[in-house]
Coordinates of C-alpha atoms and ligand atoms in Angstrom, one line a residue:
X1051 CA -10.1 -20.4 -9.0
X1052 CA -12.2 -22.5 -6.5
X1053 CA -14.1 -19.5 -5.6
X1054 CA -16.0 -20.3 -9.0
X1055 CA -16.8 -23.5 -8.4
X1056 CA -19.2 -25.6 -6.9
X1057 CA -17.6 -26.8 -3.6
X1058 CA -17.1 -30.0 -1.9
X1059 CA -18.2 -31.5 0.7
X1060 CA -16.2 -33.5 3.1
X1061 CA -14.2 -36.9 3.2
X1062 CA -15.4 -39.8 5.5
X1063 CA -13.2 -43.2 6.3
X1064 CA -13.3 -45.8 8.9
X1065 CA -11.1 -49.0 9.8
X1066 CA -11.8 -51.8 11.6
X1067 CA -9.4 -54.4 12.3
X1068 CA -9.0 -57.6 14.3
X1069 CA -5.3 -57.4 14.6
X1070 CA -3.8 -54.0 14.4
X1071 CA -4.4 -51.1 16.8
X1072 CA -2.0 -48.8 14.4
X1073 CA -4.5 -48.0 12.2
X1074 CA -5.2 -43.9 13.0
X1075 CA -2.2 -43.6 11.1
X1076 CA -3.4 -45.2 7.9
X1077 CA -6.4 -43.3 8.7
X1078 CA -4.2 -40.0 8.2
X1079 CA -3.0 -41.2 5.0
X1080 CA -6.5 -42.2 3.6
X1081 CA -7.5 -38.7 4.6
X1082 CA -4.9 -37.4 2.5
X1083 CA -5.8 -39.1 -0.1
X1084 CA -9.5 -37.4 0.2
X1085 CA -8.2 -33.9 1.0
X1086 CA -9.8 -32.7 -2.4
X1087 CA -13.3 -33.0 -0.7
X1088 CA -12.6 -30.8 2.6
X1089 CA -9.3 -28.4 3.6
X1090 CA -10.9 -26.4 6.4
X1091 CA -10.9 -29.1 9.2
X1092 CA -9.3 -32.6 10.4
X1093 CA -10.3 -35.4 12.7
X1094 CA -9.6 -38.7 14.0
X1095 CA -11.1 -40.5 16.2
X1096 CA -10.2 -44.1 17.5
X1097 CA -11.7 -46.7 19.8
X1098 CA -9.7 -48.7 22.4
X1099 CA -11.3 -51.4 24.8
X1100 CA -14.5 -49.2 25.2
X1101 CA -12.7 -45.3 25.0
X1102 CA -12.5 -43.1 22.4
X1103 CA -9.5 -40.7 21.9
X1104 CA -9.9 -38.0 19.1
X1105 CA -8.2 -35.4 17.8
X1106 CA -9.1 -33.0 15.7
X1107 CA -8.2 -29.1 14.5
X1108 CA -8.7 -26.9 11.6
X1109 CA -6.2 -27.6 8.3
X1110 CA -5.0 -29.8 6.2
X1111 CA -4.6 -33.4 7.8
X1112 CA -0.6 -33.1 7.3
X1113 CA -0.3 -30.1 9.7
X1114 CA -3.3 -31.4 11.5
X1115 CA -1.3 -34.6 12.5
X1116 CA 2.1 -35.5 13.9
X1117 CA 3.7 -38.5 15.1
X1118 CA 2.8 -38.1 18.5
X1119 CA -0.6 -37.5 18.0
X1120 CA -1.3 -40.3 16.2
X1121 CA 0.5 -42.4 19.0
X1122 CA -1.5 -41.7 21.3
X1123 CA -4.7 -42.5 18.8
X1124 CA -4.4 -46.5 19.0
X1125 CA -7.3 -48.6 18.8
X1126 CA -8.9 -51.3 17.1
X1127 CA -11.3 -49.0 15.3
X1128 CA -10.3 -45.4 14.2
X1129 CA -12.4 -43.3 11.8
X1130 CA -11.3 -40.1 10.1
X1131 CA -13.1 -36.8 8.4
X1132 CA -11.8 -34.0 6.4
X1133 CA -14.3 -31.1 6.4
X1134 CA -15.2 -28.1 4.3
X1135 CA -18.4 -26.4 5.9
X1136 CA -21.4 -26.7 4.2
X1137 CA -23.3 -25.5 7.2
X1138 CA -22.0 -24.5 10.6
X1139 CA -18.9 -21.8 11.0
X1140 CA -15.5 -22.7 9.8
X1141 CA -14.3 -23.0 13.3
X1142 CA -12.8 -26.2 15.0
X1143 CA -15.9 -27.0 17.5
X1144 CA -17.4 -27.8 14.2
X1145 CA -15.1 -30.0 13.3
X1146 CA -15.7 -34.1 12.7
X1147 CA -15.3 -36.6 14.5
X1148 CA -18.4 -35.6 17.0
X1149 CA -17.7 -37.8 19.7
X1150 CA -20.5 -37.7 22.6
X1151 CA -20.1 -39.4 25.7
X1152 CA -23.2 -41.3 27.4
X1153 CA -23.6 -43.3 30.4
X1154 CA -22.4 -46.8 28.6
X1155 CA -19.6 -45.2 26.6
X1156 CA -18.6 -43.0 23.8
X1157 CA -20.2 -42.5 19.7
X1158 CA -17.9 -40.8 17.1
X1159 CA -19.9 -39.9 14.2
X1160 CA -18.2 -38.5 11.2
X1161 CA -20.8 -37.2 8.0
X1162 CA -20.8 -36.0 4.7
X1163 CA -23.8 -34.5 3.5
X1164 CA -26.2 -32.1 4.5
X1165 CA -30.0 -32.8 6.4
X1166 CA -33.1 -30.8 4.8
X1167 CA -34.8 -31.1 8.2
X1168 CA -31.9 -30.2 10.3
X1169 CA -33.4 -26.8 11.6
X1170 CA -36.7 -29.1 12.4
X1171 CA -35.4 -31.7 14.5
X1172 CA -32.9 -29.3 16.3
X1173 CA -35.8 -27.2 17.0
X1174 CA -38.0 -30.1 18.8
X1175 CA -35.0 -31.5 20.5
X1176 CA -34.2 -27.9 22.2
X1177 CA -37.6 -27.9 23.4
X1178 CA -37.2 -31.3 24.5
X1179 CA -33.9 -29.9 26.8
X1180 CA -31.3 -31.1 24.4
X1181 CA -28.3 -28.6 24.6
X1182 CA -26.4 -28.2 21.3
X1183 CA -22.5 -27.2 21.3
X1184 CA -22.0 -26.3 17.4
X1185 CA -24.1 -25.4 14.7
X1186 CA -23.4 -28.4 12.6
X1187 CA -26.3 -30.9 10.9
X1188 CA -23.8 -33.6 12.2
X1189 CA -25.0 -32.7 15.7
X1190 CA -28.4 -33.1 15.6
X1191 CA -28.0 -36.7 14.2
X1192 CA -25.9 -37.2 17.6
X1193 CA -28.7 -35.8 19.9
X1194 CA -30.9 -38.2 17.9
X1195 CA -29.0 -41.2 18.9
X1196 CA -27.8 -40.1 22.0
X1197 CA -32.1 -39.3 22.6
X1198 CA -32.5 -42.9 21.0
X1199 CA -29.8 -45.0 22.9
X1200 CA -31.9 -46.8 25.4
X1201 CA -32.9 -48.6 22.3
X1202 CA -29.5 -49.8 22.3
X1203 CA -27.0 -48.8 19.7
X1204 CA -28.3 -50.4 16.5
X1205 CA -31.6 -49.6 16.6
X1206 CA -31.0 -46.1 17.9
X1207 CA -29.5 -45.3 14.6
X1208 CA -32.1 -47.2 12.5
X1209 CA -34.6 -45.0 14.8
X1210 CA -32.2 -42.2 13.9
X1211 CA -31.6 -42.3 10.2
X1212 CA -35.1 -43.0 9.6
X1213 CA -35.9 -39.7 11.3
X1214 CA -33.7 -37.4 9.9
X1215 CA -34.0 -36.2 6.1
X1216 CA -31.3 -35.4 3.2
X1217 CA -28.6 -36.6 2.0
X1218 CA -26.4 -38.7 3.9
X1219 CA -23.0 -40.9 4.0
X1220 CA -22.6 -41.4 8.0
X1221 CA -19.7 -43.4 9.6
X1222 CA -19.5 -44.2 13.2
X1223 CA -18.0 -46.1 15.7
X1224 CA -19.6 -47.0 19.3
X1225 CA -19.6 -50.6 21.5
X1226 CA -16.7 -52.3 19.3
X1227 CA -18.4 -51.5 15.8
X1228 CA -17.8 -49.5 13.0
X1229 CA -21.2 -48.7 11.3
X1230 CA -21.8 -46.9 8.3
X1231 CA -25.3 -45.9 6.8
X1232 CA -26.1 -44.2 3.4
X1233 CA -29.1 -42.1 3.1
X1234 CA -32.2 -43.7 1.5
X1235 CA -31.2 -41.5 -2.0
X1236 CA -27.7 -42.4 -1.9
X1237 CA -26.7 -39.2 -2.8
X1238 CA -23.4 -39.0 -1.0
X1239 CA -21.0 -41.9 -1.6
X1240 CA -19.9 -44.8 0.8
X1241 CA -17.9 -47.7 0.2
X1242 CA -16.7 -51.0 1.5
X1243 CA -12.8 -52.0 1.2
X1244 CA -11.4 -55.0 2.4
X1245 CA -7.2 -54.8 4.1
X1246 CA -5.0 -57.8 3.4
X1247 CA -5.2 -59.4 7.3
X1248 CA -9.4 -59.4 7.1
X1249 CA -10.1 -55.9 8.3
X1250 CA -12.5 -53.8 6.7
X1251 CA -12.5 -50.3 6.0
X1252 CA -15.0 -47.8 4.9
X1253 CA -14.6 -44.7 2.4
X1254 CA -16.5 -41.9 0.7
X1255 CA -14.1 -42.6 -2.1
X1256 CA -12.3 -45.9 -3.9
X1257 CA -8.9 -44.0 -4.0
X1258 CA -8.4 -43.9 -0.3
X1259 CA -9.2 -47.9 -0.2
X1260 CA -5.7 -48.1 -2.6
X1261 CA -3.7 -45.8 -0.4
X1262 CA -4.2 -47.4 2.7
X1263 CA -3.9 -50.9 1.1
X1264 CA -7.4 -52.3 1.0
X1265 CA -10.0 -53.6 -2.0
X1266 CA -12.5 -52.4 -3.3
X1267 CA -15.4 -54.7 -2.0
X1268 CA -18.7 -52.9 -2.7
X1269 CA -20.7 -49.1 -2.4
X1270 CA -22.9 -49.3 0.6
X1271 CA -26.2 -49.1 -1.0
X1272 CA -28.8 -46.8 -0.8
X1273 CA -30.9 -47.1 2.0
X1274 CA -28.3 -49.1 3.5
X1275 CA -27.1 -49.6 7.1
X1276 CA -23.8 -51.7 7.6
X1277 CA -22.6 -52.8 10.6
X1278 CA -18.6 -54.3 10.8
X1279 CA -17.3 -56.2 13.4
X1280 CA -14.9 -59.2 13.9
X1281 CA -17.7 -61.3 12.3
X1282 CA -17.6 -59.6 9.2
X1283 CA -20.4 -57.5 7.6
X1284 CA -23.9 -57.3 8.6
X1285 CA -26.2 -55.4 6.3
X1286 CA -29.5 -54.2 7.1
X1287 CA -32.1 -52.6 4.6
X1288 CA -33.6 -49.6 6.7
X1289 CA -35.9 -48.2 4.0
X1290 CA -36.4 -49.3 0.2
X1291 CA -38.6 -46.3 -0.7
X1292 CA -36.9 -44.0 -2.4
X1293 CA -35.5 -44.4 -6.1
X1294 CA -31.8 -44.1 -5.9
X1295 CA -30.1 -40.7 -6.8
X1296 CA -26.6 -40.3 -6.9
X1297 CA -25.1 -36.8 -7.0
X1298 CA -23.8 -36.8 -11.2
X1299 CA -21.2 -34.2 -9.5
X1300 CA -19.1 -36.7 -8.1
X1301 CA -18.4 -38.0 -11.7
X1302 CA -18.1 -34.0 -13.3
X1303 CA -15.8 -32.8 -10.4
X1304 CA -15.9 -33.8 -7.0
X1305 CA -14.3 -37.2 -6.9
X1306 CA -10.3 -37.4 -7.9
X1307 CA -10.7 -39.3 -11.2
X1308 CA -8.8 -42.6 -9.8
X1309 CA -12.0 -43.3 -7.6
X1310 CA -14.4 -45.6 -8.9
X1311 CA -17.9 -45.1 -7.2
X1312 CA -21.3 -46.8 -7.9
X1313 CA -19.2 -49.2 -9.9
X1314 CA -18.7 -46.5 -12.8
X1315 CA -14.8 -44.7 -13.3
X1316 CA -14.2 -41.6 -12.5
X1317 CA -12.0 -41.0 -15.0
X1318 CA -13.4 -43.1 -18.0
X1319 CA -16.8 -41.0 -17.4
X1320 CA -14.8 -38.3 -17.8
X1321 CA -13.5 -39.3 -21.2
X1322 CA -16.6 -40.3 -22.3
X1323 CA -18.4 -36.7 -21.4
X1324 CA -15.7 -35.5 -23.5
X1325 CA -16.2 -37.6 -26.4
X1326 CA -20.2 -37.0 -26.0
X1327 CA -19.4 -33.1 -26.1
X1328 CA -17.2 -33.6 -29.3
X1329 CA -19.9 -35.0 -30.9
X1330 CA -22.5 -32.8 -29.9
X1331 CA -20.5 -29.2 -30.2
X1332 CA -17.7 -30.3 -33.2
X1333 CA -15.7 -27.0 -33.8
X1334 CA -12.7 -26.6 -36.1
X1335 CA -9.2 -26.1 -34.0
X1336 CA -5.9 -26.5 -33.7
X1337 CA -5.4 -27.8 -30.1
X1338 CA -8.0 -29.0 -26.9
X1339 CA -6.6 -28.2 -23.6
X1340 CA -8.2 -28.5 -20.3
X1341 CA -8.8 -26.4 -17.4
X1342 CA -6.9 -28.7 -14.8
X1343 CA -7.5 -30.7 -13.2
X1344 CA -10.9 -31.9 -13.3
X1345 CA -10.9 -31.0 -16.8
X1346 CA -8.5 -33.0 -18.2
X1347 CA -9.9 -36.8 -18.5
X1348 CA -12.8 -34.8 -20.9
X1349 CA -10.2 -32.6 -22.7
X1350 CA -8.6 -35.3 -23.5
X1351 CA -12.0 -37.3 -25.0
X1352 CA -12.7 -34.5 -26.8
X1353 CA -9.6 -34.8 -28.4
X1354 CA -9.6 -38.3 -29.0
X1355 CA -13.3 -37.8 -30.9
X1356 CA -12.6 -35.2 -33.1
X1357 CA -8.9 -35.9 -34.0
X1358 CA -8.1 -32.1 -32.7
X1359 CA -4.6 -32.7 -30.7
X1360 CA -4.2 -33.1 -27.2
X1361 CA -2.1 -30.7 -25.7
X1362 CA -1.2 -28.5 -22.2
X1363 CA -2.2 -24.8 -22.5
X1364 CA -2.8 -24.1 -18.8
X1365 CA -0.6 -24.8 -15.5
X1366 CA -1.9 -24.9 -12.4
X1367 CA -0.4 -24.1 -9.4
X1368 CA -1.0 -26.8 -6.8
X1369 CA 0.7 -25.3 -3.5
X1370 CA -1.9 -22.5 -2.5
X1371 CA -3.9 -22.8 0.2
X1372 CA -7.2 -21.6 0.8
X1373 CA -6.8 -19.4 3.9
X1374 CA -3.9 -16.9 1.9
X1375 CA -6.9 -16.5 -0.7
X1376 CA -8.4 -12.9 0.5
X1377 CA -11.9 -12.4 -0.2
X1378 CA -11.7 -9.0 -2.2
X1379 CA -12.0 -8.7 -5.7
X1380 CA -8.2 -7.3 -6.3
X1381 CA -7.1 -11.0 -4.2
X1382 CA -9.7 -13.3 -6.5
X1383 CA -7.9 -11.6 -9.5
X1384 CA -4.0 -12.2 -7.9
X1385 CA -5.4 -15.6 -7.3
X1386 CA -6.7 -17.0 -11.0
X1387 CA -3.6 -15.6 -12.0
X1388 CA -1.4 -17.4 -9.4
X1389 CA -3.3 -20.3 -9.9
X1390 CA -3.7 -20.8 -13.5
X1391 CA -0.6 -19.5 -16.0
X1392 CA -0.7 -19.6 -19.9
X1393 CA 1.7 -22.0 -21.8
X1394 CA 2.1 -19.2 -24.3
X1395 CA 4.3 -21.1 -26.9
X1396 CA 1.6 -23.6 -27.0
X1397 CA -1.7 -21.3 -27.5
X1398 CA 0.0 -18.5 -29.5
X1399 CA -1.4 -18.4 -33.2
X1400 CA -3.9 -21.4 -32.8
X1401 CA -7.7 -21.7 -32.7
X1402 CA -7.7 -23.4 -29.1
X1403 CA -11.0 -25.4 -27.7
X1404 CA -10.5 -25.3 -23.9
X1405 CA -12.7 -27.9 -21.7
X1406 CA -13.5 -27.5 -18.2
X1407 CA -15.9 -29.2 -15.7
X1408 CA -18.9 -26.2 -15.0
X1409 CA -19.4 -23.1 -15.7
X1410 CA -21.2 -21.6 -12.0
X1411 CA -20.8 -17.4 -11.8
X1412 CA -18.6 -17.5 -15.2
X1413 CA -16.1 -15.0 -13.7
X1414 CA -13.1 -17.4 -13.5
X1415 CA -14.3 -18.6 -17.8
X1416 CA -13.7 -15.0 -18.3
X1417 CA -10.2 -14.6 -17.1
X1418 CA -9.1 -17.6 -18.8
X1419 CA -10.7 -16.6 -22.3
X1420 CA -8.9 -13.5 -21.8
X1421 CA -5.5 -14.9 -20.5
X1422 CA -5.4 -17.4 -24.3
X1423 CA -6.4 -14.6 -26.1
X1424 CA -3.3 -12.4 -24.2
X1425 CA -1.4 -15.5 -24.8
X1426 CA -2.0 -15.1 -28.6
X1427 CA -4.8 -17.3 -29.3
X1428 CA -6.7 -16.9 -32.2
X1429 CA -10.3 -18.3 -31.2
X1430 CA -11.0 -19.6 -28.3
X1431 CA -13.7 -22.5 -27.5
X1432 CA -14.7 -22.9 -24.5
X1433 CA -16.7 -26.7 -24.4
X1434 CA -18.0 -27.4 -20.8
X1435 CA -18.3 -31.2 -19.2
X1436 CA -21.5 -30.5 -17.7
X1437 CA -24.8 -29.1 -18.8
X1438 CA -25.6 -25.5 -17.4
X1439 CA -25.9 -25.4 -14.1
X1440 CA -29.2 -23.7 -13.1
X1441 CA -30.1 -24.6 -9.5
X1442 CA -28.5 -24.9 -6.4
X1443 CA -27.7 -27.9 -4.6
X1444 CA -29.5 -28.5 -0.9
X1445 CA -27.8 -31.9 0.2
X1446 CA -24.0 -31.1 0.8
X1447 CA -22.6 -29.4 -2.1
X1448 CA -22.3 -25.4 -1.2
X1449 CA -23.2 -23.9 -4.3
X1450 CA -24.3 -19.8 -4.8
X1451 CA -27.2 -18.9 -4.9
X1452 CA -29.6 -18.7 -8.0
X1453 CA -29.0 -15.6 -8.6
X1454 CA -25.9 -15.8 -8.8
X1455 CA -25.6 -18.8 -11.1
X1456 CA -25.0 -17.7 -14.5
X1457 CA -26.4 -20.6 -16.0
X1458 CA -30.3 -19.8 -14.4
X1459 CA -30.5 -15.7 -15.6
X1460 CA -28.7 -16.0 -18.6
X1461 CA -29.0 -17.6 -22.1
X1462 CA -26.2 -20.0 -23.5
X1463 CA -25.4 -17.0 -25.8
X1464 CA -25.4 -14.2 -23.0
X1465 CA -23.5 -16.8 -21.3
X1466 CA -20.9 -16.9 -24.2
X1467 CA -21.0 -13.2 -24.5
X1468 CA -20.5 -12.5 -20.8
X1469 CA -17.1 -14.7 -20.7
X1470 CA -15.7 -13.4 -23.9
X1471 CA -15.4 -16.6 -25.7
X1472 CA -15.8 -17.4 -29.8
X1473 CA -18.3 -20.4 -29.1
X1474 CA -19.5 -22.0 -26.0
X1475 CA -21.1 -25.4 -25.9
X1476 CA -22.0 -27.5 -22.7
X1477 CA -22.8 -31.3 -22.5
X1478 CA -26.4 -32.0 -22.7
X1479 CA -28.0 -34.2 -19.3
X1480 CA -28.8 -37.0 -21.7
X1481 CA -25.1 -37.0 -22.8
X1482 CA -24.0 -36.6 -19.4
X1483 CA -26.0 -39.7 -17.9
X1484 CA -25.1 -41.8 -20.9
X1485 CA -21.2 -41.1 -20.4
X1486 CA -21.6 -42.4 -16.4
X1487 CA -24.0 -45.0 -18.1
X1488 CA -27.0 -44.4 -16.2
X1489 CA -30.4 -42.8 -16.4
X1490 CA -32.3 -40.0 -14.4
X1491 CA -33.7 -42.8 -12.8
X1492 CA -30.1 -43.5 -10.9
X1493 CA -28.9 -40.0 -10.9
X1494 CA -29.6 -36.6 -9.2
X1495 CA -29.3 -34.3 -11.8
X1496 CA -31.2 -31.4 -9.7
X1497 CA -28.8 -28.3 -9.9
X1498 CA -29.0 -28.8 -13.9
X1499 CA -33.2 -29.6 -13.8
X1500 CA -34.6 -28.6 -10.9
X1501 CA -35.6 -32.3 -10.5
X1502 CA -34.8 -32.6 -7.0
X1503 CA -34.8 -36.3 -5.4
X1504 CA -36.6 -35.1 -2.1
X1505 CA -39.3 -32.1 -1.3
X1506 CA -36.8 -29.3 -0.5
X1507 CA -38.6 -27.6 2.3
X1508 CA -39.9 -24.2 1.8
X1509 CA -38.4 -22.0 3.6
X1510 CA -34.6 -23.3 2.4
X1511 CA -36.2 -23.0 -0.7
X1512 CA -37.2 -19.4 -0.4
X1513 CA -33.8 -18.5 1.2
X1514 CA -32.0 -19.8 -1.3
X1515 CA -33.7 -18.8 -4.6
X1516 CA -34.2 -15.0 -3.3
Ligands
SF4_2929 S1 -28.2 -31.0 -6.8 FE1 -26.4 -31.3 -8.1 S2 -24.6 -31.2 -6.7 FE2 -26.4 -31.5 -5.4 S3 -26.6 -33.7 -5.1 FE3 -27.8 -33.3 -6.9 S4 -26.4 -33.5 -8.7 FE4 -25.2 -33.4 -6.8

């Protein structure tokens, strides 16, 4: 099923503490909690009295990790990253954390997000007799700092950050500091928790702050730069440019629903999509379902608006992981089938609306239109959480390419025809913004407009409309 969605990006988190050197372990368990945003790779990384030990290897963080190897990750300061490759090979020299040694120490850098100038910068550096070791954006940030140091380590970065271009949610730890930055957009989230004994932690999401037992304090803000030591928080505005755009995918699909980011619920935005798509595309049914999971905080909004019951039509399989998922067609089909089976004595004989989160190549829409109708359905509605998708994403999210997007070559109708269903009807961007209760102002809402926050540079642009 994921193979026909957009997909996500990667999982950063970082804690500091005054009084515990056990902390890579609740590291591992906050990365658990943001596995949803990366399965290919998993790394640690902790500082202890000026060294850093890391780990890291490709797979999910519970067979990444054992006992033993987070025994021998103590330190003060330990950040973690889950990673699904946006750019660079699936292979473990590409995973995070980057840690590069220098003459005064060691920097691990962990980052989610994807640089528009990458190619640029790597380019000039090369020249300039920098030798890269993987083919990840996350790199060239490195070199920039590493190039930057004798600046020291704070305004190396600042040098750094203002250098490099795209989207952004960066956390690192060098000299007895965790640091975080978020790019001058805020596309990609950040947070600030705070743990029980005074030590501070940093997250892409809010649920990983409740796992490993800290508050939610604050979202590092746009443009920001925060730097955590045993004197707290410093904060320092590095560029106040830019109007802010958070990615509106977090809300649609990326984030687990118990994460609260920019202030807004994950879930309750949900709902309220759902609700907003009642209103706008009413249909008489019997029963609203979801497409799990993502769908089901807007299936059940749309039930709640137009008094259509609430109800399970479709159960997902959670144990399968990506690797056993083959690439050929015959697999994909084995694999929406293994992933998502029909609850037959709840579809059969009834007009069913069925809500899901996007619509991006329409193949996996198809197979479950078809499944309800084999199931005995009746009609079959298919109401989508966010508008049509039209454009591809350039800061993080991987995402096909135009052409393959259903939503930019064909009409709503084709798009209805094409996936077999009795009515189709997608939230519109203003009902979208209003259920996260902001404007296009606060939002990126470029793979729906082609509004993007940033000039995308030509020849990514060229590469990835052809
Ligand atoms: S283009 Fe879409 S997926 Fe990418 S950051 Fe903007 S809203 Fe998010």
């Amino acid at each position: 099923m994921n193979c026909d969605k957009f997909k996500d990006e990667c999982g950063v988190l970082g804690i500091f503490s005054k009084t515990s050197r056990n902390l890579s372990r609740r590291v591992a368990f906050g990365l658990i909690s943001l596995q949803h945003r990366g399965q290919e790779s998993a790394g640690i990384a902790a500082y202890d009295e000026g060294k850093v030990r890391h780990y890291k290897e490709m797979g999910l963080v519970q067979d990444v990790f054992n006992n033993d190897i987070l025994e021998s990750l103590k330190g003060t300061i330990s950040v973690g990253h889950v990673r699904y490759s946006t750019t660079g090979e699936s292979h473990v020299s590409n995973a995070q954390p980057l840690v590069i040694n220098y003459r005064g120490g060691s920097i691990a850098l962990t980052h989610n997000g994807n640089l528009v100038n990458a190619d640029k910068i790597r380019d000039e550096l090369e020249l300039s007799g920098s030798i890269f070791q993987t083919s990840i954006d996350t790199e060239v940030i490195a070199n920039l700092i590493a190039k930057n140091y004798s600046l020291g380590f704070k305004e190396s970065i600042l040098k750094t950050v203002q250098q490099i271009k795209g989207a952004f949610a960066l956390v690192i730890v060098c000299e007895g500091k965790l640091i975080g930055v978020r790019d001058p957009n805020g596309l990609r989230p950040l947070c600030i928790g705070k743990l029980p004994d005074g030590g501070l932690v940093l997250s892409s999401e809010s649920c990983a702050l409740d796992v490993v037992g800290a508050e939610l304090v604050r979202d590092v803000k746009n443009g920001e730069m925060v730097i955590i030591d045993e004197n707290g928080i410093e904060s320092i505005t590095y560029d106040d440019s830019k109007r802010v755009a958070h990615c509106i995918f977090e809300y649609v699909y990326f984030a687990r629903p118990d994460s609260i980011i920019d202030g807004v619920s994950v879930s309750s935005s949900r709902r309220c999509a759902g609700k907003t798509l009642a209103k706008e595309h009413p249909v008489d049914a019997d029963i609203v379902i979801a497409v799990p999971d993502s769908g089901i905080d807007a299936a059940i909004g749309f039930g709640q608006e137009s008094g259509i019951p609430y109800g399970i039509g479709l159960i997902k399989n959670k144990y399968i992981g990506r690797t056993f998922i083959q690439p050929d067609q015959e697999s994909r089909e084995l694999a929406v089938r293994l992933k998502l089976n029909v609850l037959k004595e709840n579809i059969k004989g009834k007009r069913v609306v069925v809500v899901d989160d996007s619509i991006v190549r329409g193949t996996t829409s198809r197979k479950i239109v078809d499944a309800l109708k084999n199931a005995g359905a009746t009609e079959v509605h298919m109401r989508v959480s966010s508008a049509s998708v039209k454009y591809p994403c350039f800061f993080g999210i991987d995402t096909p390419n135009r052409k393959q997007l259903v939503g930019s070559s064909k009409s709503d109708e084709e798009v209805r025809e094409l996936i077999g269903a009795d009515s189709l009807g997608y939230i519109s961007v203003k009902g979208l913004l209003e259920s996260v209760g902001k404007t296009n102002c606060d939002m990126c809402t470029a793979c729906f407009d082609g509004d993007y926050p940033m000039d995308v540079p030509e020849e990514v642009d060229k590469n990835m409309f052809e």
